[in-house]
Coordinates of C-alpha atoms in Angstrom, one line a residue:
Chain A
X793 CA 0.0 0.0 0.0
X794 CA 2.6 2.5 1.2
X795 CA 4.8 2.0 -2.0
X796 CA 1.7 2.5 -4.5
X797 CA 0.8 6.1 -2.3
X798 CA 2.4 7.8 -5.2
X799 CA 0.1 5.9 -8.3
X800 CA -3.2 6.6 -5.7
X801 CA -2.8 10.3 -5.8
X802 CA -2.3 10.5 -9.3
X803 CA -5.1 8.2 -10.1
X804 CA -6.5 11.1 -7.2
X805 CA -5.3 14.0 -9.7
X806 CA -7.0 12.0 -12.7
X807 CA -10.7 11.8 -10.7
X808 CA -10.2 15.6 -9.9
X809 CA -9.9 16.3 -13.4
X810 CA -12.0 14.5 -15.2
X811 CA -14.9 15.4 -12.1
X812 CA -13.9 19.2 -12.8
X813 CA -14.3 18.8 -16.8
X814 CA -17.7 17.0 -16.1
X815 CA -19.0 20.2 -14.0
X816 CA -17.3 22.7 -16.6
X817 CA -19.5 20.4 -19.3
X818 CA -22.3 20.7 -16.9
X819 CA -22.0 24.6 -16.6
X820 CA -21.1 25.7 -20.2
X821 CA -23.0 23.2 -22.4
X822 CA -26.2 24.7 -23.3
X823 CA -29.4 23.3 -21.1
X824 CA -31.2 22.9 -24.6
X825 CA -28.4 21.0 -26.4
X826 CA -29.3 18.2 -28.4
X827 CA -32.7 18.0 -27.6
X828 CA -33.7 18.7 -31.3
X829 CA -29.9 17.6 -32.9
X830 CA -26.7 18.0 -32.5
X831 CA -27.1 22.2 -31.9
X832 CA -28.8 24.5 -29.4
X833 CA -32.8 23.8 -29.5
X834 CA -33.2 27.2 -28.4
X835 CA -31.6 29.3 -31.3
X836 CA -34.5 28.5 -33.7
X837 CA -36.6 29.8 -31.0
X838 CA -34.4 33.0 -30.9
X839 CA -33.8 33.4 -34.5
X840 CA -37.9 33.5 -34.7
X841 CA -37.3 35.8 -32.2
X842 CA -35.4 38.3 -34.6
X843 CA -36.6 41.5 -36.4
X844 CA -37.7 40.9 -40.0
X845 CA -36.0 42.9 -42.2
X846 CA -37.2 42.2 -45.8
X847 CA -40.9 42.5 -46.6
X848 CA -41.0 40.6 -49.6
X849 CA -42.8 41.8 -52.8
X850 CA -45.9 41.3 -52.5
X851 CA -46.1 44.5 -49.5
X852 CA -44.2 46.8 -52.0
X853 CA -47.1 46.3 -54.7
X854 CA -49.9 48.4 -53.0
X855 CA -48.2 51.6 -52.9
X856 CA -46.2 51.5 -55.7
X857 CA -48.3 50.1 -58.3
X858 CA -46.6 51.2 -61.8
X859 CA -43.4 49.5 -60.5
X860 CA -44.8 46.6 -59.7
X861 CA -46.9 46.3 -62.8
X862 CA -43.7 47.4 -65.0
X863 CA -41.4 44.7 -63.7
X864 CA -44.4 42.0 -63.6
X865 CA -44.3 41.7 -67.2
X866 CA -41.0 42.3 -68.3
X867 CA -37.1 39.9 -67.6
X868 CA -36.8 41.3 -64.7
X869 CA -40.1 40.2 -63.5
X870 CA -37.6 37.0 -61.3
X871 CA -36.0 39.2 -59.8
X872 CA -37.5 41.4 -56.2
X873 CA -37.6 44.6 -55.7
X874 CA -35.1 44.4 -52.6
X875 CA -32.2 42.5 -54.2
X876 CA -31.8 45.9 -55.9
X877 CA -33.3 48.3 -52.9
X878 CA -32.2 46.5 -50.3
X879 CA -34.3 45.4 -47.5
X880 CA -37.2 47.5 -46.5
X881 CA -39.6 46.3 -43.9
X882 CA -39.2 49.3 -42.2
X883 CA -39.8 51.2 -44.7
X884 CA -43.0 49.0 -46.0
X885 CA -44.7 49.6 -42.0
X886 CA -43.6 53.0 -42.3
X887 CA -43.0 54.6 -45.5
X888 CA -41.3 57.4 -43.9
X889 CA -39.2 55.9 -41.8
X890 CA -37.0 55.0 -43.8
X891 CA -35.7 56.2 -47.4
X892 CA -35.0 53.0 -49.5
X893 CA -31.7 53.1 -51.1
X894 CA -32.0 53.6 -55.0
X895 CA -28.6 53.5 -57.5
X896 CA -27.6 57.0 -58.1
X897 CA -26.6 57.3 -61.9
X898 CA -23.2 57.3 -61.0
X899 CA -23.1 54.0 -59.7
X900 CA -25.3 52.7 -62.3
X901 CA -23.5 50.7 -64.2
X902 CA -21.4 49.0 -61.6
X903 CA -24.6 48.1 -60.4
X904 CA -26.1 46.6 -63.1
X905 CA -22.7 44.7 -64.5
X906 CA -22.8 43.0 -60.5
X907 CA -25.4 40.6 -62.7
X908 CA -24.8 41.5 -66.1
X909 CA -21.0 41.7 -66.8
X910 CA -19.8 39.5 -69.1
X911 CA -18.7 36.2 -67.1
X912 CA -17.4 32.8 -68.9
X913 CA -18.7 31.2 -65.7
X914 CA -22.7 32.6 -66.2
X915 CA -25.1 30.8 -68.4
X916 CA -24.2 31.6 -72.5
X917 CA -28.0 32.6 -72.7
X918 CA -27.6 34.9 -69.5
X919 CA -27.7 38.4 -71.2
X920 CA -24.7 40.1 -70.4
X921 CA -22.1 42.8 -71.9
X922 CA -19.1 43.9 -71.7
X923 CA -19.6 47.5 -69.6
X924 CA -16.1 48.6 -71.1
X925 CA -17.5 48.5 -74.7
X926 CA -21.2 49.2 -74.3
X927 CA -22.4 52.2 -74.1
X928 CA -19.4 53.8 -72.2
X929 CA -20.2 57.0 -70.0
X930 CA -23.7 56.8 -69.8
X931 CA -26.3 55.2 -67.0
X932 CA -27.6 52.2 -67.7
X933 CA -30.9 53.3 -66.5
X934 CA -31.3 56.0 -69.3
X935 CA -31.6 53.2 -72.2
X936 CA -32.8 50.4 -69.9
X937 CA -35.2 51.2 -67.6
X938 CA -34.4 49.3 -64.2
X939 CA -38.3 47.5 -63.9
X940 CA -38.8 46.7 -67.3
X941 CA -35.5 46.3 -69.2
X942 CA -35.2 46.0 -73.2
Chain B
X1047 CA -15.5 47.8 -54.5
X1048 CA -17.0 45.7 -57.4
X1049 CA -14.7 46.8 -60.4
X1050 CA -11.6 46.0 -57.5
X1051 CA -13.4 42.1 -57.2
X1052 CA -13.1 42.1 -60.8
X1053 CA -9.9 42.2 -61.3
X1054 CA -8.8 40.2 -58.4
X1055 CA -10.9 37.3 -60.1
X1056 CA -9.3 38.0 -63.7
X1057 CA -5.6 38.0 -61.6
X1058 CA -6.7 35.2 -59.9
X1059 CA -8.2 33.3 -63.1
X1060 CA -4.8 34.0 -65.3
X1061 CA -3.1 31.4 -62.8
X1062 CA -5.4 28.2 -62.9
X1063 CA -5.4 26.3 -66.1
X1064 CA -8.3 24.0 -67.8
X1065 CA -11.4 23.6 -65.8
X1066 CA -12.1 24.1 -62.5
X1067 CA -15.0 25.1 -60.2
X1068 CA -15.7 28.2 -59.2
X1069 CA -15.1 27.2 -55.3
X1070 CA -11.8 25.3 -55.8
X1071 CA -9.9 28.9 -57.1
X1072 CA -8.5 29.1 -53.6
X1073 CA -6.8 26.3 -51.9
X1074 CA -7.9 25.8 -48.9
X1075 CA -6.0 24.1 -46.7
X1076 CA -2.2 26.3 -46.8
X1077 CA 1.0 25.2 -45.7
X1078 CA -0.4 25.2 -41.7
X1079 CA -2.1 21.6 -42.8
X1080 CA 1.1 20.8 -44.4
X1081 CA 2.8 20.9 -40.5
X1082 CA 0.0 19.5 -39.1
X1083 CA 0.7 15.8 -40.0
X1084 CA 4.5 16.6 -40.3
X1085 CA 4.5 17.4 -37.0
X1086 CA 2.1 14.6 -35.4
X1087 CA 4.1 12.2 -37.2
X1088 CA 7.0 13.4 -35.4
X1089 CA 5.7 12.6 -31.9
X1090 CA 4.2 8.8 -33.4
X1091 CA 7.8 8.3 -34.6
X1092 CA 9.8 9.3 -31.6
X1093 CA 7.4 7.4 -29.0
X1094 CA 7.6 4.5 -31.1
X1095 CA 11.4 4.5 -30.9
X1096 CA 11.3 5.1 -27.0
X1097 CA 8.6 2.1 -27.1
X1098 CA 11.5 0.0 -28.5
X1099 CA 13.8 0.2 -25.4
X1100 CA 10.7 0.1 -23.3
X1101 CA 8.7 -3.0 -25.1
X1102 CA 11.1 -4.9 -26.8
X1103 CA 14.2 -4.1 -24.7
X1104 CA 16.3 -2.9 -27.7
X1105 CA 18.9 -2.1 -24.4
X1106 CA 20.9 -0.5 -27.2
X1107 CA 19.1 2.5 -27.9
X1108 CA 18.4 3.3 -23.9
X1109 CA 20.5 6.5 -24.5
X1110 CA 17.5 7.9 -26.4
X1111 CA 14.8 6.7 -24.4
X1112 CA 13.9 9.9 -22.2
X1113 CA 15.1 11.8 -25.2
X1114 CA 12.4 10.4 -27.2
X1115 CA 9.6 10.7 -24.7
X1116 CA 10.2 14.4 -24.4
X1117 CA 11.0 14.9 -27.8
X1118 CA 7.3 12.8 -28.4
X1119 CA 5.7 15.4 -25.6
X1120 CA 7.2 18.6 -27.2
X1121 CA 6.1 17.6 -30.6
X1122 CA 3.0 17.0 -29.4
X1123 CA 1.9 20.3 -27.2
X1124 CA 2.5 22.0 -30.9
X1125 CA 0.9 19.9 -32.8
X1126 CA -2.9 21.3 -32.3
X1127 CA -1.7 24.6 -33.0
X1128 CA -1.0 24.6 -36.8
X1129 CA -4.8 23.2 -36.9
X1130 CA -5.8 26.3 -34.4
X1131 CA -4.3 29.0 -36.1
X1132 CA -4.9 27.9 -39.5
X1133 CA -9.1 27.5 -38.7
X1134 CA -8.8 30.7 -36.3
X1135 CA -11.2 30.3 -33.8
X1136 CA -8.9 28.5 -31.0
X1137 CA -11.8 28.6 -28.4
X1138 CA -14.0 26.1 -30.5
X1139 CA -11.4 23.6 -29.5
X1140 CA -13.1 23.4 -26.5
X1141 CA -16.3 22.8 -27.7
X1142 CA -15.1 19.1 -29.5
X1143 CA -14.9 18.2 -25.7
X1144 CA -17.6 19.8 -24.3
X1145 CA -20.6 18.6 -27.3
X1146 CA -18.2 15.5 -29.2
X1147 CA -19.8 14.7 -31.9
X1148 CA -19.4 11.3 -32.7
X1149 CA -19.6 10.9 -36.7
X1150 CA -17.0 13.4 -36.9
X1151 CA -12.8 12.4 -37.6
X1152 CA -11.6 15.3 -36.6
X1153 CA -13.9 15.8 -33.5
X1154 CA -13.2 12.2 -32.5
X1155 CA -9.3 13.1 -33.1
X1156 CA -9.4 15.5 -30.1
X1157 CA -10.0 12.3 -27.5
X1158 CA -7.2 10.7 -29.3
X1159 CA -5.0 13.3 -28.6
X1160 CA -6.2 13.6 -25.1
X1161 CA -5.6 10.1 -24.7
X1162 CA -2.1 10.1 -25.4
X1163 CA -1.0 13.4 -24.0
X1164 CA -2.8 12.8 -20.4
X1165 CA -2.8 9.2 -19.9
X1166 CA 0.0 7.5 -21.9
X1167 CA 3.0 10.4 -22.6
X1168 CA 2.6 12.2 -19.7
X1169 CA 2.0 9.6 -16.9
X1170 CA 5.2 7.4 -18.7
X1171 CA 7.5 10.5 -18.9
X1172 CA 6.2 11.0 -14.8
X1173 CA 7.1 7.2 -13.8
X1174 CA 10.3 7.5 -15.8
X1175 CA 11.6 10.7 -14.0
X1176 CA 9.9 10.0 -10.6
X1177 CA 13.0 9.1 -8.1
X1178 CA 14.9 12.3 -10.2
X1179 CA 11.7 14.3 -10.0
X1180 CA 11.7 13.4 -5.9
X1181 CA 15.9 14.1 -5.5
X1182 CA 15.2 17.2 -7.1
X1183 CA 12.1 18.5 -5.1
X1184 CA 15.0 18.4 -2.4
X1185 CA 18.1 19.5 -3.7
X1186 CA 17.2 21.9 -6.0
X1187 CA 18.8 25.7 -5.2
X1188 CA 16.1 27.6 -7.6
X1189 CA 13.0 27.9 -5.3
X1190 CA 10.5 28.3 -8.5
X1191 CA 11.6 24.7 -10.0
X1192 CA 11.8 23.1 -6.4
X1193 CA 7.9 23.8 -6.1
X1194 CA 7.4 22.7 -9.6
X1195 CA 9.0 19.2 -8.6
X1196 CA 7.3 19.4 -5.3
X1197 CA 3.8 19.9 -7.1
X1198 CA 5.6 16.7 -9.6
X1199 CA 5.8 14.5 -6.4
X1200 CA 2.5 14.4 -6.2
X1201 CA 2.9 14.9 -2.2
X1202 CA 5.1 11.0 -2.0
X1203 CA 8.5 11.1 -1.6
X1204 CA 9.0 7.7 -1.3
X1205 CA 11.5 5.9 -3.5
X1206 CA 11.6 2.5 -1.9
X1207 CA 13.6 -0.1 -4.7
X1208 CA 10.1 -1.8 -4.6
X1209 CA 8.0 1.6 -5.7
X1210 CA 10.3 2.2 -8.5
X1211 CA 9.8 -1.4 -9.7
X1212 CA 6.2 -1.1 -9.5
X1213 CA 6.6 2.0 -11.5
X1214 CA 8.8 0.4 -13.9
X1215 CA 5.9 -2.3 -14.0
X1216 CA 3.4 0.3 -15.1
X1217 CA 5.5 2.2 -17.1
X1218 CA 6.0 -0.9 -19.1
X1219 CA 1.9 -1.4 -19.6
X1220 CA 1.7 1.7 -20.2
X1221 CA 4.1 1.7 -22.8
X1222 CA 2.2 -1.3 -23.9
X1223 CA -1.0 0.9 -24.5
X1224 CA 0.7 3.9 -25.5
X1225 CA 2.5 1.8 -28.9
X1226 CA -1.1 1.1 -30.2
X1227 CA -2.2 4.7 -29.1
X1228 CA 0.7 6.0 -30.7
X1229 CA -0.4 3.9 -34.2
X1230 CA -4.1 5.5 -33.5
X1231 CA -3.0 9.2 -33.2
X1232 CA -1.0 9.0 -36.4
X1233 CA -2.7 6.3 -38.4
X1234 CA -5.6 8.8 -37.6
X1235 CA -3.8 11.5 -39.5
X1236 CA -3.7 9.3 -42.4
X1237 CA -7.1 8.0 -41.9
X1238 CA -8.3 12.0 -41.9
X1239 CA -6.6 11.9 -45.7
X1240 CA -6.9 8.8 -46.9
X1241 CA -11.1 8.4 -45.9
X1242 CA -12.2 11.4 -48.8
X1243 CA -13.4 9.4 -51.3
X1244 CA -14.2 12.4 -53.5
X1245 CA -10.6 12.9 -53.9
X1246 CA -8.3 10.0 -55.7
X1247 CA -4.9 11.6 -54.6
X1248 CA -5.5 10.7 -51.0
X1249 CA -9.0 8.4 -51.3
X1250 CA -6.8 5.1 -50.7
X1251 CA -6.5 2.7 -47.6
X1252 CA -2.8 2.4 -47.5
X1253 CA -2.8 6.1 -46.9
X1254 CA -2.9 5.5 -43.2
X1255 CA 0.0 2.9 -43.4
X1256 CA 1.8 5.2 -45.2
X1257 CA 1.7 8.1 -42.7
X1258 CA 2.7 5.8 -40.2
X1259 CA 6.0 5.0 -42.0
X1260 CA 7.1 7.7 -42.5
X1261 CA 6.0 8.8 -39.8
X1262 CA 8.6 6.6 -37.8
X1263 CA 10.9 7.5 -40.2
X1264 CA 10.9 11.2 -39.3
X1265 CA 10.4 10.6 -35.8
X1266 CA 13.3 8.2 -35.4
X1267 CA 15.1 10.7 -37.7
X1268 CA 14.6 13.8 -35.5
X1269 CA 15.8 12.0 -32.5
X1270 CA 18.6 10.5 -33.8
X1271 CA 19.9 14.2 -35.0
X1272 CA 18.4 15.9 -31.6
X1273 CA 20.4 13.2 -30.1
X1274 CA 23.8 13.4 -31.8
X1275 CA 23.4 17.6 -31.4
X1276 CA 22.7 17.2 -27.7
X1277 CA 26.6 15.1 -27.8
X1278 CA 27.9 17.0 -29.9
X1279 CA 26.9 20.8 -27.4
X1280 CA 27.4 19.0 -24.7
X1281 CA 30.7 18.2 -25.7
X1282 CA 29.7 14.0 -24.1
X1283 CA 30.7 10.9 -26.8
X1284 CA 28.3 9.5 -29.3
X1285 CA 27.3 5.9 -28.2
X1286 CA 28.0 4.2 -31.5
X1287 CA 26.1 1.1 -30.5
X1288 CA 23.0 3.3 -29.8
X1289 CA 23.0 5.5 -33.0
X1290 CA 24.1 2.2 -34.8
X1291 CA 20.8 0.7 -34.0
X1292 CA 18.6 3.3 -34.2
X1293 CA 19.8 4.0 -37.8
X1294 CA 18.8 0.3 -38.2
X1295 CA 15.7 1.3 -37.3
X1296 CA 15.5 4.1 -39.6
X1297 CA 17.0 2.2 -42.5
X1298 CA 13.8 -0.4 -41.9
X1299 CA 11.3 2.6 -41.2
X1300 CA 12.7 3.7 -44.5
X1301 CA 12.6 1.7 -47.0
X1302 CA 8.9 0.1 -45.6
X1303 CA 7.5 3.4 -45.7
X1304 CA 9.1 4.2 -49.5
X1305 CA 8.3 0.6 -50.7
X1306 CA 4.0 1.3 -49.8
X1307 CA 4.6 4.7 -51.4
X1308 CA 5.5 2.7 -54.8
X1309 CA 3.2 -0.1 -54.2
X1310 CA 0.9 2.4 -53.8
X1311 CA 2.0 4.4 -57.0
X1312 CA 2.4 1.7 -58.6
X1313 CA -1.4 0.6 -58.3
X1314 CA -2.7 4.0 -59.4
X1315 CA -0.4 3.8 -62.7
X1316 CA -1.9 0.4 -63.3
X1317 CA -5.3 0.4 -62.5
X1318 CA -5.1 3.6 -64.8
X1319 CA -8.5 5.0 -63.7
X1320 CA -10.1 7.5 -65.1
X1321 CA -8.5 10.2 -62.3
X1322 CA -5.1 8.8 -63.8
X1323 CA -4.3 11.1 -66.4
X1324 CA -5.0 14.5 -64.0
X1325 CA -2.5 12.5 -61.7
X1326 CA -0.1 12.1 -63.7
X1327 CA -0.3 15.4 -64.9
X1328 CA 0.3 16.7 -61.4
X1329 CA 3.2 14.4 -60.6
X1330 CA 5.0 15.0 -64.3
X1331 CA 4.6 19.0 -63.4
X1332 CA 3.5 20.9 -60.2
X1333 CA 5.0 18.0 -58.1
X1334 CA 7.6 17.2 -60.2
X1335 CA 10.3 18.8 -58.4
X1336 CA 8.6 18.3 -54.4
X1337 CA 7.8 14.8 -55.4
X1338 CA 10.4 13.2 -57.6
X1339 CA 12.7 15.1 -56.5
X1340 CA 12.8 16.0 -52.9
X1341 CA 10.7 13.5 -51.5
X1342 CA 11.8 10.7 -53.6
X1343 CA 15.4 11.4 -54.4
X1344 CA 16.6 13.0 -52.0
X1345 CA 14.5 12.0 -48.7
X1346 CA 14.5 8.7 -49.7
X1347 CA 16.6 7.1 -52.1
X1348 CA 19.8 9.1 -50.8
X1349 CA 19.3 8.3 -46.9
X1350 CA 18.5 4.5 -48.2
X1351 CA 21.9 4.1 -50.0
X1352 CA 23.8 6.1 -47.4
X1353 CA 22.8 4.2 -44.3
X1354 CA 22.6 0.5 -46.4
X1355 CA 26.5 1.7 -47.2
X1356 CA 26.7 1.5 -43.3
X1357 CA 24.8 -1.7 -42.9
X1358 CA 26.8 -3.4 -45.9
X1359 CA 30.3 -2.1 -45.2
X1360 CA 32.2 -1.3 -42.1
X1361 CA 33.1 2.3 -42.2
X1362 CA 34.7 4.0 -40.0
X1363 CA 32.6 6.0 -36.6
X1364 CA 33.1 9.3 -38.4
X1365 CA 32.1 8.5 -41.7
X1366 CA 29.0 7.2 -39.9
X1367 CA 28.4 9.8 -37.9
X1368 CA 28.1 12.1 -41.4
X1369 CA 26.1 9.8 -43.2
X1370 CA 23.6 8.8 -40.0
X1371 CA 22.7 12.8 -39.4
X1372 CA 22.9 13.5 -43.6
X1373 CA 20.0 10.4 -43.7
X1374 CA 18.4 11.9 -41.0
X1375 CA 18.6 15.9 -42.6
X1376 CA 17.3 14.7 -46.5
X1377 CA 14.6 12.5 -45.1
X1378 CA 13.6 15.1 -42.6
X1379 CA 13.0 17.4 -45.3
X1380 CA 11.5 14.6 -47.9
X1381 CA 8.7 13.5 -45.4
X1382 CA 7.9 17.4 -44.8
X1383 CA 8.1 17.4 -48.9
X1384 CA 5.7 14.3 -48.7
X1385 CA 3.6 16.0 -46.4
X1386 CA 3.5 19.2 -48.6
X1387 CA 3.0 16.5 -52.1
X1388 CA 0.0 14.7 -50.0
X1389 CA -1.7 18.1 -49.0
X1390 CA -0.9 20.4 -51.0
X1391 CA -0.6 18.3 -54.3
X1392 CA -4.4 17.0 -53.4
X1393 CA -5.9 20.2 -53.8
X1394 CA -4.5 20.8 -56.9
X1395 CA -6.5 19.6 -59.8
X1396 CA -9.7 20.2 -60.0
X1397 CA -13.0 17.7 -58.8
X1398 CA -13.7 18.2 -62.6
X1399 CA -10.3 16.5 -63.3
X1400 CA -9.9 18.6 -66.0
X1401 CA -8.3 21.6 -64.7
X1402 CA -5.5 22.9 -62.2
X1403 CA -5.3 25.7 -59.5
X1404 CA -2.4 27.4 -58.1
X1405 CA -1.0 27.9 -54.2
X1406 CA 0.4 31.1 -53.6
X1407 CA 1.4 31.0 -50.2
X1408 CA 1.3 34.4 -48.2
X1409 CA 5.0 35.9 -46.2
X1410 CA 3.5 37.4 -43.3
X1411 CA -0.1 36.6 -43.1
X1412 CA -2.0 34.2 -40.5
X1413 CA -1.3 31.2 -42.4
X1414 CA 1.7 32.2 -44.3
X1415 CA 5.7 31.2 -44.3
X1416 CA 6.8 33.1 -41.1
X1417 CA 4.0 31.9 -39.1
X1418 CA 4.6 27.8 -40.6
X1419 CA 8.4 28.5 -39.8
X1420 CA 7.8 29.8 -35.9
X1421 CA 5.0 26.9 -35.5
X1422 CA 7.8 24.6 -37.2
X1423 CA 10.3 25.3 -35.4
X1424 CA 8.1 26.1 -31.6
X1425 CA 8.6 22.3 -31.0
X1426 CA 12.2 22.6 -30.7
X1427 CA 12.0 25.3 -27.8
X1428 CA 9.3 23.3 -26.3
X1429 CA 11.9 20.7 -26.2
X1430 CA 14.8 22.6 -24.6
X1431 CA 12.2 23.5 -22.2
X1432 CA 11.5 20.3 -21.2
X1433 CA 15.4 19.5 -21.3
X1434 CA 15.7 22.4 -18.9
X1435 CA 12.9 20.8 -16.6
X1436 CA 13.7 17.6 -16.8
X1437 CA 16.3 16.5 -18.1
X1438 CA 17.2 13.4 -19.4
X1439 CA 21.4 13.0 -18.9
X1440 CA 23.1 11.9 -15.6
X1441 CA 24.0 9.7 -13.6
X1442 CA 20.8 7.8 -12.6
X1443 CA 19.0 8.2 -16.1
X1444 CA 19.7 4.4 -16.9
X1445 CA 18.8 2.8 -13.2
X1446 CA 16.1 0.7 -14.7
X1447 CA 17.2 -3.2 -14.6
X1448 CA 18.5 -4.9 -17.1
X1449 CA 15.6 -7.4 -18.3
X1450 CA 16.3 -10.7 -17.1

């Protein structure tokens, strides 16, 4: 017994350890851990929990009718009106509340090449162009207009 | 911002060639990856050499026994790091522990490691120094390192003749354990590799058995160099008969580890499947000079006909000498170049098989040269560390009994 003192405490030190990880487990893991998966059951409680901050398209319709009707029938009809104004549920509560961002004609044609620019890797049928040949100097938005291109 | 992105992507698409996929234009896993098994393998080789003397009472290589062990336990403090700062987001470390998840490798690798470091390196190096360790918490002049051997003592100071061979008893299980544990952590390495069946450089089963090779190889390369350096400053003699066997050793680990390698190659070039022609692509060009080369060449074929010289002729202790640490330098460097071909080479082509991408690695950045050659070389003042501590000359390092 005497000569195996030494092994007992460390076997001693080993307990201590592995009894100190268990409470640290036991403190820091999540109560709601695994209950669902292998993640934290309540984050899809919190992330219902969150602001929404896009309104979709069907809100913007209402008030700004000739948009809506405009883009409904033309290519761009796919795409919504926030991937291009960003998102506005504020702004669809509360008209006023907030001013939705709109490309200034400066910036127009980066903004339009972001989906148009001439790309091997984009579909061949994609229509695209190459903004350093067409039409340099002037806004896009001045031959195309944004909600019903041609 | 946008026209910026552009440009970057034109740069960037001027140095792939053929086909690739959008997502495979950066290569993922840098030169941090490339350490990463380098420097696991390192600890698998060096405990397996201790596990020698310890297991199979090679007596002959006793001089490197503590050597190894701490050169196993350096290797290995540093070897999570290249992982942590390459992913960096060192906290979730933790959380492998604290939420394992059990159908991942790398999660599952974490335990491994554990396994080793807590109850097989640590506890062996502990039993090994423990009458030292006690002397020490006694003698020793500089208070801060007295209570570190004090705290070591675990509070028992005895060192009856019968407690030490009850230690030596356990040490020896322990050992025992720790050789397969030793196979795990490294074979696991390989396993990590050799288990993604999406890509045919590394989608093979030998790729475990290969890691393991070579990792003994480097491992029983590193010690055999730390070992003739730590003479060599220390100004003490070289024990022939030691280094004489462990280059045996190496010579074995060697060639078994380049034979897979062309077994393995071999296989591929045969079987000829459809991933064969990308393959060779890669091996006639981008690896040509890392593979054939370095790691081929020079880390293998070289040390191979250098140390068989020794086995085959007998040549004089100082041509030896040269040739044992040369070996040990070129395949040092070749398994880091096989490392490098394995990791690096993999992400090369393209899924589509058709195409190639580039590595550019950074200088300074988080996963760039500096920081691979400061987590390279971090072992090695880990090690003087622990030579500092404990360490692993004098008079009462070989007390253990001969084996009857």
């Amino acid at each position: 017994m005497k000569d195996i003192r030494h092994l007992l405490h460390v076997a001693a030190a080993f307990v201590v350890v592995i009894i100190g990880f268990l409470i640290a487990r036991h403190l820091v893991v999540p109560k709601s851990f695994g209950r669902i998966g292998h993640y934290r059951a309540d984050a899809v409680d919190e992330i219902k929990a969150l602001p929404l901050r896009y309104a979709g398209e069907q809100a913007c319709a209402p008030c700004h009718r000739a948009q809506a009707k405009a883009k409904a029938s033309s290519r761009h009809k796919g795409i919504r009106c926030e991937s291009c104004h960003g998102a506005l549920q504020a702004h669809a509560e509360a008209p006023s509340s907030l001013k939705p961002a709109k490309p200034k004609e400066g910036e127009m044609r980066a903004f339009c090449a972001r989906c148009h620019e001439k790309n091997l890797s984009r579909p061949a049928k994609f229509p695209q162009v190459d903004p350093r040949e067409h039409n340099p100097g002037v806004a896009c938005s001045q031959c195309h207009p944004p909600h019903q291109p041609k | 911002m946008h026209a910026s992105y552009m440009e970057t992507l034109r740069e960037a698409m001027s140095m792939v060639s053929g086909y690739i996929y959008p997502n495979e234009l950066e290569l993922q896993w840098s030169v941090l990856i490339v350490l990463y098994p380098y420097i696991t393998g390192l600890v698998a080789g060096a405990f397996i050499l201790a596990s020698l003397e310890r297991v199979f009472n090679v007596t002959a290589v006793k001089p490197t026994y503590r050597l190894s062990l701490l050169m196993a336990l350096a290797f290995l403090l540093i070897a999570p790091l290249p992982l942590q700062v390459h992913l960096g987001q060192p906290q979730r470390a933790f959380e492998i522990f604290m939420t394992p998840n059990t159908s991942s490798a790398m999660a599952m690798f974490g335990f491994v490691y554990v396994w080793y470091l807590m109850a097989v390196l640590l506890v062996e190096i502990w039993l090994d120094y423990r009458r030292e360790i006690v002397a020490w918490s006694k003698s020793e002049p500089f208070w801060p390192k007295r209570l570190f051997y004090k705290l070591l003592t675990f509070g028992v100071d005895n060192v009856s003749p019968r407690s030490l061979a009850i230690d030596d008893k356990v040490g020896r299980a322990l050992t025992v354990i720790g050789l397969p544990s030793a196979v795990l952590l490294h074979g696991y390495v390989g396993f990590i590799f050799g288990s993604i069946k999406a890509n045919p450089w590394w989608s093979t089963p030998l790729m475990p058995v290969i890691f393991l090779f070579s990792a003994m190889a480097s491992g029983i390369a590193g010690v055999l160099l730390v070992y003739m350096f730590l003479c060599w400053a220390r100004d003490e003699h070289i024990e022939m008969p030691c280094i004489d066997t462990v280059a045996k050793f190496f010579l074995t680990a060697l060639i078994v580890a380049f034979t897979l390698e062309m077994l393995e190659t071999l296989q591929t070039a045969y079987e000829a499947e459809e991933h064969f022609d990308i393959i060779s692509l890669l091996v006639e060009g981008k690896l040509y000079f890392s593979m054939i080369f370095v790691q081929m060449f020079m880390g293998s074929l070289i040390p191979m006909f250098l140390l068989g010289l020794c086995q085959l002729f007998e040549l004089p202790e100082k041509v030896r000498k040269v040739f044992y640490s040369a070996s040990a330098i070129l395949s040092l460097i070749g398994i880091l170049a096989m490392r490098w071909n394995v990791v690096v080479g993999g992400q090369f082509f393209s899924k589509s098989l058709r195409g190639f991408t580039t590595y550019k690695m950074e200088l300074a950045g988080r996963e760039g040269l500096v920081s691979a050659l400061v987590l390279g070389f971090m072992p090695l003042v880990v090690l003087a560390l622990l030579l500092y501590l404990l360490p692993p000359w004098g008079e009462s390092a070989h007390r253990r009994k001969e084996p009857a």
